[in-house]
Short mmCIF file of C-alpha atoms in Angstrom, two decimals:
data_model
loop_
_atom_site.label_atom_id
_atom_site.label_comp_id
_atom_site.label_asym_id
_atom_site.label_seq_id
_atom_site.Cartn_x
_atom_site.Cartn_y
_atom_site.Cartn_z
CA MET A 1089 -5.74 8.60 23.72
CA ASN A 1090 -4.78 11.89 22.07
CA LEU A 1091 -8.01 13.61 20.96
CA ARG A 1092 -6.29 15.77 18.38
CA GLN A 1093 -4.59 12.76 16.86
CA THR A 1094 -7.88 10.81 16.82
CA ILE A 1095 -9.67 13.65 15.03
CA SER A 1096 -6.81 13.93 12.57
CA ASP A 1097 -6.91 10.14 11.95
CA LEU A 1098 -10.67 10.25 11.41
CA GLN A 1099 -10.24 13.12 8.96
CA ASP A 1100 -7.61 11.13 7.06
CA TYR A 1101 -9.89 8.09 7.02
CA TYR A 1102 -12.87 10.04 5.65
CA HIS A 1103 -10.62 11.61 3.03
CA LEU A 1104 -9.35 8.21 1.91
CA ALA A 1105 -12.80 6.57 1.99
CA PHE A 1106 -14.42 9.45 0.08
CA HIS A 1107 -11.72 9.74 -2.57
CA GLY A 1108 -11.45 5.97 -2.85
CA PHE A 1109 -15.17 5.75 -3.59
CA MET A 1110 -15.26 8.78 -5.87
CA GLY A 1111 -12.35 7.25 -7.78
CA ILE A 1112 -14.94 4.92 -9.34
CA PHE A 1113 -16.20 7.87 -11.37
CA ARG A 1114 -12.77 9.30 -12.29
CA ARG A 1115 -10.28 8.33 -14.94
CA PRO A 1116 -8.05 6.39 -15.30
CA VAL A 1117 -9.88 3.15 -14.61
CA TYR A 1118 -7.56 0.37 -13.46
CA TRP A 1119 -9.50 -2.54 -14.91
CA LYS A 1120 -6.75 -5.10 -14.45
CA ASP A 1121 -6.23 -4.22 -10.79
CA THR A 1122 -9.99 -4.23 -10.19
CA LEU A 1123 -10.43 -7.66 -11.78
CA GLU A 1124 -7.48 -9.04 -9.83
CA GLN A 1125 -8.98 -7.76 -6.60
CA MET A 1126 -12.38 -9.18 -7.50
CA ASP A 1127 -10.80 -12.53 -8.14
CA TYR A 1128 -8.93 -12.42 -4.83
CA ALA A 1129 -11.92 -11.17 -2.82
CA GLY A 1130 -14.61 -13.20 -4.56
CA ALA A 1131 -13.37 -16.42 -6.08
CA GLY A 1132 -10.67 -16.73 -3.44
CA SER A 1133 -13.21 -16.45 -0.59
CA PHE A 1134 -15.80 -18.77 -2.13
CA PHE A 1135 -14.78 -22.00 -0.42
CA ILE A 1136 -14.33 -20.59 3.07
CA MET A 1137 -17.57 -18.62 2.76
CA GLY A 1138 -19.43 -21.76 1.69
CA LEU A 1139 -17.97 -23.82 4.51
CA VAL A 1140 -18.75 -21.27 7.22
CA SER A 1141 -22.25 -20.60 5.86
CA LEU A 1142 -23.05 -24.32 5.72
CA PHE A 1143 -22.21 -24.86 9.37
CA VAL A 1144 -23.90 -21.64 10.49
CA GLY A 1145 -27.10 -22.77 8.75
CA MET A 1146 -26.88 -26.25 10.27
CA ALA A 1147 -26.19 -24.94 13.79
CA LEU A 1148 -29.05 -22.45 13.52
CA SER A 1149 -31.42 -25.13 12.31
CA LEU A 1150 -30.38 -27.47 15.13
CA GLN A 1151 -30.91 -24.83 17.80
CA LEU A 1152 -34.31 -23.79 16.45
CA ALA A 1153 -35.47 -27.35 15.90
CA ALA A 1154 -34.71 -28.18 19.53
CA GLU A 1155 -36.61 -25.15 20.81
CA LEU A 1156 -39.52 -25.24 18.36
CA SER A 1157 -40.07 -28.99 18.95
CA VAL A 1158 -40.76 -28.28 22.61
CA LEU A 1159 -43.39 -25.74 21.59
CA GLY A 1160 -44.79 -28.02 18.87
CA LEU A 1161 -43.87 -25.50 16.18
CA LYS A 1162 -41.35 -27.55 14.22
CA MET A 1163 -43.06 -26.71 10.95
CA TYR A 1164 -41.89 -23.12 11.34
CA ILE A 1165 -38.18 -24.01 11.21
CA GLY A 1166 -37.90 -23.05 7.55
CA LYS A 1167 -39.61 -19.73 8.11
CA VAL A 1168 -37.61 -18.69 11.18
CA VAL A 1169 -34.29 -19.95 9.80
CA GLY A 1170 -35.00 -18.27 6.47
CA ILE A 1171 -35.77 -14.86 7.99
CA THR A 1172 -32.79 -15.08 10.35
CA ILE A 1173 -30.36 -16.04 7.62
CA ILE A 1174 -31.55 -13.70 4.89
CA ARG A 1175 -32.10 -10.62 7.01
CA GLU A 1176 -29.40 -10.87 9.65
CA VAL A 1177 -27.08 -13.82 10.07
CA GLY A 1178 -26.19 -14.30 6.39
CA PRO A 1179 -24.96 -10.74 5.70
CA VAL A 1180 -23.18 -10.43 9.04
CA THR A 1181 -21.51 -13.86 8.79
CA ALA A 1182 -20.38 -13.15 5.24
CA ALA A 1183 -19.02 -9.75 6.31
CA LEU A 1184 -17.10 -11.24 9.22
CA VAL A 1185 -15.58 -13.97 7.06
CA PHE A 1186 -14.77 -11.36 4.42
CA THR A 1187 -13.08 -9.20 7.05
CA GLY A 1188 -10.93 -12.08 8.26
CA ARG A 1189 -9.81 -13.08 4.82
CA VAL A 1190 -9.98 -10.06 2.53
CA GLY A 1191 -9.72 -7.19 5.04
CA ALA A 1192 -6.66 -8.66 6.69
CA GLY A 1193 -5.18 -9.38 3.26
CA ILE A 1194 -5.72 -5.80 2.07
CA ALA A 1195 -4.18 -4.30 5.21
CA SER A 1196 -1.13 -6.54 5.15
CA GLU A 1197 -0.56 -6.15 1.40
CA LEU A 1198 -0.81 -2.36 1.45
CA GLY A 1199 1.15 -2.25 4.70
CA SER A 1200 4.05 -4.15 3.22
CA MET A 1201 3.90 -1.90 0.15
CA MET A 1202 4.19 1.08 2.49
CA ILE A 1203 7.13 -0.38 4.37
CA GLY A 1204 8.85 -1.36 1.12
CA ASN A 1205 8.48 2.18 -0.31
CA GLN A 1206 6.30 0.84 -3.13
CA VAL A 1207 3.55 3.36 -2.38
CA ASP A 1208 6.15 6.16 -2.41
CA SER A 1209 7.33 4.82 -5.78
CA LEU A 1210 3.80 5.18 -7.13
CA ARG A 1211 3.63 8.78 -5.89
CA VAL A 1212 7.00 9.59 -7.45
CA PHE A 1213 5.75 8.17 -10.74
CA GLY A 1214 2.78 10.55 -10.49
CA VAL A 1215 0.27 7.76 -9.84
CA ASP A 1216 -2.43 8.50 -7.26
CA PRO A 1217 -2.16 5.64 -4.71
CA ILE A 1218 -5.81 6.06 -3.71
CA LYS A 1219 -6.98 5.66 -7.30
CA LYS A 1220 -4.59 2.82 -8.03
CA LEU A 1221 -4.78 0.87 -4.77
CA VAL A 1222 -7.90 1.87 -2.83
CA THR A 1223 -10.55 2.27 -5.54
CA PRO A 1224 -10.08 -1.22 -7.07
CA ARG A 1225 -10.34 -2.76 -3.59
CA ILE A 1226 -13.50 -0.80 -2.78
CA VAL A 1227 -15.06 -1.79 -6.10
CA ALA A 1228 -14.10 -5.44 -5.57
CA SER A 1229 -15.62 -5.46 -2.09
CA LEU A 1230 -18.77 -3.64 -3.23
CA VAL A 1231 -19.32 -6.23 -5.95
CA MET A 1232 -18.07 -9.42 -4.37
CA LEU A 1233 -19.40 -9.22 -0.82
CA PRO A 1234 -23.06 -8.99 -1.94
CA ALA A 1235 -22.44 -11.84 -4.38
CA LEU A 1236 -20.81 -13.96 -1.69
CA THR A 1237 -23.63 -13.12 0.71
CA ILE A 1238 -26.20 -14.48 -1.74
CA VAL A 1239 -24.19 -17.66 -2.21
CA GLY A 1240 -23.63 -17.91 1.56
CA ASP A 1241 -27.36 -17.47 2.25
CA ALA A 1242 -28.19 -20.24 -0.20
CA ILE A 1243 -25.64 -22.61 1.33
CA SER A 1244 -26.82 -21.76 4.86
CA LEU A 1245 -30.39 -22.59 3.87
CA LEU A 1246 -29.14 -25.84 2.37
CA GLY A 1247 -27.44 -26.71 5.66
CA ALA A 1248 -30.57 -25.77 7.57
CA TRP A 1249 -32.66 -27.93 5.23
CA TYR A 1250 -30.34 -30.91 5.78
CA ILE A 1251 -30.72 -30.69 9.56
CA ALA A 1252 -34.46 -30.03 9.39
CA VAL A 1253 -35.08 -33.03 7.15
CA PHE A 1254 -32.48 -35.61 8.19
CA VAL A 1255 -32.07 -34.79 11.88
CA SER A 1256 -35.38 -33.22 12.91
CA ASN A 1257 -37.40 -35.42 10.55
CA GLN A 1258 -39.34 -32.55 9.07
CA SER A 1259 -40.77 -32.60 5.57
CA GLY A 1260 -38.47 -31.06 2.98
CA TYR A 1261 -41.49 -29.75 1.10
CA VAL A 1262 -42.75 -27.92 4.18
CA PHE A 1263 -39.27 -26.52 4.82
CA TRP A 1264 -38.82 -25.10 1.33
CA SER A 1265 -42.37 -23.78 1.04
CA SER A 1266 -41.98 -21.87 4.31
CA VAL A 1267 -38.61 -20.54 3.12
CA ARG A 1268 -40.26 -19.50 -0.15
CA SER A 1269 -43.02 -17.74 1.74
CA ILE A 1270 -40.58 -15.38 3.42
CA LEU A 1271 -38.73 -14.47 0.21
CA ASP A 1272 -40.69 -11.25 -0.18
CA PHE A 1273 -39.37 -7.79 -1.04
CA GLN A 1274 -38.96 -6.65 2.58
CA ASN A 1275 -36.81 -9.58 3.64
CA VAL A 1276 -34.72 -9.78 0.50
CA PHE A 1277 -34.18 -6.01 0.43
CA SER A 1278 -33.15 -5.99 4.10
CA GLY A 1279 -30.53 -8.64 3.44
CA ALA A 1280 -29.41 -7.19 0.12
CA VAL A 1281 -28.63 -3.66 1.30
CA LYS A 1282 -26.32 -4.58 4.16
CA PRO A 1283 -23.50 -6.29 2.21
CA PHE A 1284 -22.90 -3.14 0.15
CA MET A 1285 -22.43 -1.10 3.30
CA PHE A 1286 -20.31 -3.80 4.92
CA GLY A 1287 -18.17 -4.18 1.81
CA PHE A 1288 -17.42 -0.47 1.75
CA ILE A 1289 -16.63 -0.42 5.47
CA ILE A 1290 -14.26 -3.39 5.25
CA ALA A 1291 -12.40 -2.16 2.17
CA SER A 1292 -12.03 1.45 3.32
CA ILE A 1293 -10.95 0.61 6.87
CA SER A 1294 -8.50 -2.05 5.68
CA CYS A 1295 -7.00 0.24 3.04
CA TYR A 1296 -6.64 3.00 5.61
CA ALA A 1297 -4.98 0.67 8.09
CA GLY A 1298 -2.60 -0.61 5.39
CA LEU A 1299 -1.68 2.81 4.05
CA THR A 1300 -0.94 4.18 7.51
CA THR A 1301 1.46 1.37 8.40
CA ARG A 1302 4.66 2.60 10.02
CA GLY A 1303 7.69 0.67 11.14
CA GLY A 1304 8.55 -2.92 10.30
CA ALA A 1305 6.93 -6.23 11.15
CA THR A 1306 5.40 -4.87 14.35
CA GLY A 1307 3.79 -2.01 12.44
CA LEU A 1308 2.39 -4.49 9.94
CA ARG A 1309 0.97 -6.64 12.74
CA THR A 1310 -0.63 -3.58 14.34
CA SER A 1311 -2.21 -2.34 11.12
CA THR A 1312 -3.57 -5.78 10.21
CA THR A 1313 -5.03 -6.22 13.69
CA ASN A 1314 -6.51 -2.71 13.59
CA ALA A 1315 -8.08 -3.39 10.20
CA VAL A 1316 -9.79 -6.57 11.39
CA VAL A 1317 -10.85 -5.28 14.81
CA MET A 1318 -12.14 -1.92 13.56
CA SER A 1319 -13.97 -3.56 10.64
CA ILE A 1320 -15.70 -6.05 12.96
CA ILE A 1321 -16.73 -3.33 15.39
CA MET A 1322 -18.03 -1.11 12.60
CA ILE A 1323 -19.90 -4.02 10.97
CA ILE A 1324 -21.71 -4.84 14.19
CA ILE A 1325 -22.55 -1.20 14.93
CA SER A 1326 -23.63 -0.39 11.39
CA ASP A 1327 -25.67 -3.60 11.27
CA PHE A 1328 -27.70 -2.39 14.23
CA ILE A 1329 -28.15 1.08 12.75
CA LEU A 1330 -29.08 -0.29 9.32
CA THR A 1331 -31.51 -2.78 10.82
CA ARG A 1332 -33.21 0.01 12.74
CA ILE A 1333 -33.45 2.18 9.62
CA LEU A 1334 -34.62 -0.66 7.39
CA LEU A 1335 -37.31 -1.79 9.80
CA TYR A 1336 -38.58 1.78 9.94
CA VAL A 1337 -38.42 2.30 6.18
CA LEU A 1338 -40.09 -1.04 5.45
CA GLY A 1339 -42.91 -0.29 7.85
CA TYR A 1340 -42.27 -2.81 10.62
CA SER A 1341 -43.39 -1.76 14.08
CA THR A 1342 -40.74 -2.41 16.76
CA MET B 1458 19.08 23.73 -8.38
CA ILE B 1459 17.87 22.44 -5.02
CA ARG B 1460 18.02 24.65 -1.94
CA PHE B 1461 17.13 23.69 1.62
CA GLU B 1462 16.63 26.71 3.88
CA LYS B 1463 16.49 26.05 7.62
CA VAL B 1464 14.43 22.90 7.14
CA CYS B 1465 13.16 21.24 10.31
CA PHE B 1466 11.40 17.90 10.49
CA GLY B 1467 10.66 15.43 13.25
CA TYR B 1468 8.50 12.50 14.30
CA GLY B 1469 6.80 13.16 17.63
CA SER B 1470 9.34 14.77 19.93
CA GLY B 1471 12.39 13.54 18.00
CA LEU B 1472 13.99 16.02 15.60
CA ILE B 1473 15.39 14.45 12.43
CA LEU B 1474 16.35 17.61 10.55
CA ASN B 1475 17.26 20.66 12.58
CA GLU B 1476 17.44 23.88 10.56
CA THR B 1477 19.24 22.05 7.78
CA SER B 1478 20.44 24.29 4.98
CA PHE B 1479 22.42 23.54 1.81
CA THR B 1480 22.31 24.06 -1.94
CA ILE B 1481 22.81 21.51 -4.72
CA GLU B 1482 23.55 22.73 -8.23
CA ASP B 1483 22.36 20.99 -11.40
CA GLY B 1484 24.64 18.23 -12.56
CA GLU B 1485 26.39 17.88 -9.22
CA LYS B 1486 27.55 14.47 -8.05
CA LEU B 1487 26.81 14.55 -4.37
CA ALA B 1488 26.93 12.00 -1.58
CA ILE B 1489 25.05 12.55 1.66
CA LEU B 1490 26.70 10.66 4.47
CA GLY B 1491 25.68 10.12 8.05
CA GLY B 1492 24.71 7.54 10.61
CA SER B 1493 21.41 5.70 10.77
CA GLY B 1494 18.54 8.06 11.58
CA SER B 1495 20.54 11.15 10.70
CA GLY B 1496 17.93 12.29 8.16
CA LYS B 1497 19.62 11.25 4.89
CA THR B 1498 16.61 9.46 3.41
CA THR B 1499 14.29 12.17 4.72
CA ILE B 1500 16.20 14.73 2.63
CA LEU B 1501 15.76 12.63 -0.54
CA LYS B 1502 12.05 12.19 0.12
CA MET B 1503 11.67 15.93 0.74
CA ILE B 1504 13.28 16.77 -2.59
CA VAL B 1505 10.51 14.89 -4.41
CA GLY B 1506 7.81 16.07 -2.03
CA LEU B 1507 7.07 12.73 -0.37
CA ILE B 1508 7.65 14.31 3.03
CA ARG B 1509 6.80 17.90 3.90
CA PRO B 1510 9.02 19.81 6.33
CA ASP B 1511 7.62 21.05 9.63
CA SER B 1512 9.26 24.40 8.93
CA GLY B 1513 11.75 25.91 6.51
CA THR B 1514 11.71 26.07 2.75
CA ILE B 1515 12.71 23.73 -0.06
CA ILE B 1516 13.30 25.38 -3.40
CA VAL B 1517 13.68 23.40 -6.62
CA ASP B 1518 14.65 25.42 -9.70
CA GLY B 1519 13.52 28.63 -8.04
CA ASP B 1520 10.14 27.16 -7.16
CA ASP B 1521 9.13 26.76 -3.50
CA ILE B 1522 7.75 23.22 -3.31
CA THR B 1523 6.99 23.25 0.41
CA GLY B 1524 3.28 23.97 0.17
CA LYS B 1525 2.56 22.45 -3.24
CA SER B 1526 -0.38 20.09 -3.73
CA GLU B 1527 0.17 16.47 -4.73
CA ASP B 1528 -0.82 17.24 -8.33
CA ALA B 1529 1.50 20.25 -8.54
CA LEU B 1530 4.35 18.15 -7.13
CA ASN B 1531 4.15 15.83 -10.13
CA ASP B 1532 5.89 18.52 -12.23
CA VAL B 1533 8.72 18.62 -9.69
CA ARG B 1534 8.94 14.83 -9.53
CA ARG B 1535 9.39 14.57 -13.27
CA LYS B 1536 12.76 16.31 -12.87
CA PHE B 1537 14.08 13.49 -10.71
CA SER B 1538 14.20 9.74 -10.60
CA ILE B 1539 14.59 8.03 -7.30
CA VAL B 1540 15.91 4.58 -6.54
CA PHE B 1541 14.65 3.59 -3.12
CA GLN B 1542 16.41 1.51 -0.52
CA GLN B 1543 16.09 -2.19 -1.50
CA GLY B 1544 14.77 -1.12 -4.92
CA ALA B 1545 11.07 -0.91 -3.97
CA LEU B 1546 10.04 -2.95 -7.01
CA PHE B 1547 6.35 -3.84 -7.19
CA ASP B 1548 6.48 -7.40 -5.95
CA SER B 1549 3.33 -8.52 -7.75
CA LEU B 1550 4.82 -7.57 -11.15
CA THR B 1551 7.58 -9.18 -13.18
CA VAL B 1552 10.80 -7.34 -13.97
CA LYS B 1553 9.42 -6.44 -17.38
CA GLU B 1554 6.15 -5.16 -15.93
CA ASN B 1555 8.03 -3.15 -13.33
CA VAL B 1556 10.19 -1.39 -15.90
CA ALA B 1557 7.22 -0.98 -18.25
CA PHE B 1558 5.00 0.41 -15.50
CA CYS B 1559 5.39 4.09 -16.35
CA LEU B 1560 5.59 3.47 -20.08
CA ARG B 1561 2.15 1.85 -19.89
CA GLU B 1562 0.85 4.53 -17.54
CA TYR B 1563 1.98 7.61 -19.44
CA THR B 1564 2.79 6.79 -23.03
CA ALA B 1565 0.81 5.54 -25.99
CA MET B 1566 3.56 3.08 -26.94
CA SER B 1567 2.49 -0.23 -28.45
CA GLU B 1568 3.34 -3.51 -26.72
CA GLY B 1569 6.15 -4.06 -29.21
CA GLU B 1570 7.65 -0.64 -28.54
CA ILE B 1571 7.35 -1.14 -24.79
CA ASP B 1572 9.06 -4.52 -25.06
CA ALA B 1573 11.92 -3.01 -27.07
CA LYS B 1574 12.33 -0.09 -24.64
CA VAL B 1575 12.29 -2.38 -21.59
CA ARG B 1576 14.93 -4.64 -23.14
CA GLU B 1577 17.07 -1.61 -24.00
CA LEU B 1578 16.90 -0.37 -20.40
CA LEU B 1579 17.59 -3.80 -18.96
CA GLN B 1580 20.57 -4.18 -21.28
CA LEU B 1581 21.86 -0.84 -20.07
CA VAL B 1582 21.87 -2.09 -16.48
CA ASP B 1583 22.96 -5.59 -17.55
CA VAL B 1584 19.99 -7.65 -16.31
CA GLU B 1585 18.15 -8.43 -19.52
CA PRO B 1586 18.10 -12.21 -18.89
CA ALA B 1587 15.96 -11.55 -15.80
CA ILE B 1588 13.19 -9.90 -17.81
CA TYR B 1589 10.49 -12.44 -16.92
CA LEU B 1590 11.53 -13.07 -13.31
CA MET B 1591 9.61 -11.87 -10.29
CA PRO B 1592 11.36 -9.45 -7.88
CA ASP B 1593 11.69 -12.12 -5.18
CA GLU B 1594 13.69 -14.25 -7.63
CA LEU B 1595 16.35 -11.55 -8.05
CA SER B 1596 19.57 -11.14 -6.12
CA GLY B 1597 20.15 -7.90 -4.20
CA GLY B 1598 22.35 -6.47 -6.95
CA MET B 1599 19.89 -7.35 -9.70
CA HIS B 1600 17.12 -5.81 -7.65
CA ARG B 1601 18.91 -2.45 -7.56
CA ARG B 1602 19.75 -2.64 -11.26
CA VAL B 1603 16.13 -3.25 -12.19
CA ALA B 1604 15.12 -0.38 -9.91
CA ILE B 1605 17.57 1.89 -11.75
CA ALA B 1606 16.18 0.73 -15.11
CA ARG B 1607 12.66 1.45 -13.91
CA ALA B 1608 13.68 4.90 -12.67
CA LEU B 1609 15.19 5.68 -16.07
CA ALA B 1610 12.04 4.57 -17.87
CA VAL B 1611 9.99 7.34 -16.26
CA SER B 1612 11.62 10.16 -18.15
CA THR B 1613 15.06 11.57 -18.70
CA PRO B 1614 15.62 13.06 -15.27
CA LYS B 1615 18.05 15.87 -14.67
CA MET B 1616 19.07 14.26 -11.43
CA MET B 1617 19.04 10.71 -10.06
CA LEU B 1618 18.44 10.17 -6.37
CA TYR B 1619 19.85 6.96 -4.87
CA ASP B 1620 18.77 5.91 -1.40
CA GLU B 1621 21.36 3.48 0.00
CA ALA B 1622 21.77 1.97 -3.47
CA THR B 1623 24.55 -0.36 -2.32
CA ALA B 1624 23.27 -1.25 1.15
CA GLY B 1625 23.37 -4.96 1.86
CA LEU B 1626 25.37 -5.79 -1.26
CA ASP B 1627 28.71 -7.58 -1.38
CA PRO B 1628 31.74 -5.49 -2.45
CA VAL B 1629 31.67 -6.75 -6.04
CA ASN B 1630 27.99 -5.95 -6.51
CA SER B 1631 28.39 -2.62 -4.72
CA ASP B 1632 31.23 -1.76 -7.08
CA ASN B 1633 29.12 -2.72 -10.09
CA ILE B 1634 26.27 -0.49 -8.93
CA CYS B 1635 28.71 2.40 -8.35
CA ARG B 1636 30.14 1.94 -11.84
CA LEU B 1637 26.63 2.00 -13.26
CA ILE B 1638 25.83 5.21 -11.37
CA VAL B 1639 29.00 6.86 -12.68
CA GLU B 1640 28.28 5.59 -16.19
CA LEU B 1641 24.78 7.07 -16.13
CA SER B 1642 26.08 10.43 -14.98
CA ARG B 1643 28.45 10.77 -17.94
CA SER B 1644 25.67 12.33 -20.00
CA GLY B 1645 25.66 15.29 -17.59
CA MET B 1646 22.88 14.00 -15.35
CA GLY B 1647 23.63 14.78 -11.72
CA HIS B 1648 23.02 12.48 -8.81
CA ILE B 1649 22.59 12.47 -5.07
CA MET B 1650 23.58 9.29 -3.33
CA VAL B 1651 22.55 8.75 0.24
CA THR B 1652 24.77 6.20 1.91
CA HIS B 1653 26.67 5.33 5.04
CA LYS B 1654 29.35 3.51 3.01
CA VAL B 1655 32.07 6.08 2.49
CA VAL B 1656 33.91 3.75 0.07
CA ASP B 1657 30.98 3.81 -2.32
CA ALA B 1658 30.44 7.53 -1.81
CA MET B 1659 34.04 8.18 -2.85
CA LYS B 1660 33.51 6.22 -6.06
CA VAL B 1661 30.48 8.15 -7.25
CA ALA B 1662 30.62 11.63 -5.76
CA GLU B 1663 32.67 14.81 -6.05
CA ARG B 1664 31.01 16.63 -3.19
CA PHE B 1665 30.11 15.27 0.25
CA ILE B 1666 27.68 16.38 2.91
CA PHE B 1667 27.85 14.82 6.36
CA LEU B 1668 24.79 14.93 8.60
CA GLU B 1669 24.83 14.64 12.35
CA ASN B 1670 21.83 15.18 14.62
CA GLY B 1671 19.92 16.70 11.72
CA LYS B 1672 22.55 19.30 10.94
CA VAL B 1673 25.11 19.57 8.16
CA VAL B 1674 28.45 19.28 9.93
CA PHE B 1675 30.55 18.89 6.80
CA ASP B 1676 30.18 20.07 3.22
CA GLY B 1677 33.19 19.71 0.94
CA ASN B 1678 35.22 17.59 -1.45
CA ALA B 1679 36.85 14.20 -0.97
CA ASP B 1680 40.17 15.59 0.19
CA ALA B 1681 38.55 17.74 2.87
CA LEU B 1682 36.43 14.80 4.00
CA ILE B 1683 39.41 12.51 4.40
CA HIS B 1684 41.29 15.11 6.42
CA SER B 1685 38.34 16.21 8.53
CA ALA B 1686 39.06 16.30 12.25
CA HIS B 1687 35.42 15.82 13.22
CA PRO B 1688 35.34 12.54 15.23
CA PRO B 1689 32.27 10.88 13.62
CA ILE B 1690 33.61 11.70 10.16
CA LYS B 1691 36.97 10.22 11.12
CA ILE B 1692 35.23 6.98 12.08
CA PHE B 1693 33.46 6.93 8.70
CA VAL B 1694 36.66 7.72 6.82
CA ASP B 1695 38.51 4.98 8.72
CA GLU B 1696 36.54 2.60 6.52
CA LEU B 1697 38.86 3.68 3.69
CA ARG B 1698 41.90 2.44 5.57
CA TYR B 1699 42.38 -1.18 6.44
CA GLN B 1700 42.77 -1.23 10.19
CA PRO B 1701 42.10 -4.76 11.43
CA THR B 1702 43.56 -4.05 14.83
CA ALA B 1703 41.50 -0.97 15.53
CA LEU B 1704 39.08 -2.70 17.90
CA ARG B 1705 41.50 -5.25 19.41
#
């Protein structure tokens, strides 16, 4: 790996991510593009997010029910599942699904615009490609990933409830009251902060990968793969760092 | 006036332009010829500041554009309109939206005025019936025509830049595009056409530059081009003569 090239790439990425974000506060505002991206990222991902979240919640509930039954602690399923989903699994699952669907889509769309000289056309017309292409995608991700995470959390809990009640024969009332008991500020805040960070990471990395596409179909394949792989790696790493910071800020001893 | 002074540019270790120098006057009708990878498209992109040279100077109307910022380059870009290879239409927009793109971006025209202007431009390039089609529903020839209409909507450029405007088109469509280019230049607007099709170059240009290994190896008129003794140019010019037995 060429160190100079890596540093130069990182510099380019930070430039794009910074200007893409700051574009939110600069004119012109591309409302139509932003709404289109929100529709693609949000409404378009709703079904797949719901499906994945449902099965993640059910699998989690099954695993915990099996283990907690042995210990005679089945009544804690709701509590443990709730904390796991809201604080950790929900945001990360949503981010990974979002990466696979939206991140890959952003990289391939911008990549094909690069190859087809459409981005050059924008520059010739005096339109800032970062403002026109990157900022709407960052905004869409910043808004839609948290929203999808909330929906995904709810569906995961529903799946967990189904398994707890109909497979593990636990009381639904007990399940929901233990879930309700963990819906305090600390847990909700922990789960609510992460999707914003993940959304920004996915959108900025995917836009960067797309806008640095070179060559033909192979270049497009490489940039799409890079977008997905780098986003996943950065989500996992930043999740750990954020968790550490949040636990410290919220006063948990670890 | 555009002047390239000892411009060098390369990707990695490969040199695309090697101390390339030439001057293009306003209103000139120029064709840049050369094989694939000879740097023809790179020159067009450098004129509008999409690519910066590794060394050398590019001067547009007495102004050195080599080190200009993206914002400052916008003033230079307004002097030109470029039609990219394959048209480069925005594939998520209809023909109308493509042509109206800059009108919406930079003018305060009402929807009615934009509609009238778009129709006028599409009539000029003879594709008005395609106004509501998407780019992937257009034929290759229509694609280029819409791209030309879109380029003309930006402003009234002093020079049009065509990047392989007839590549991949059948002879009839290529001829139609060449006629359109000539027609547009009647008002005094110059053009630079990058192509490897010498037949089309002959139709639209009065001056020819031939690039080889990043260097200008020929700069002259049609007569000099046809009679050039330089072997690669002779191969290009052979296209003008029907020689079916040449390879047999």
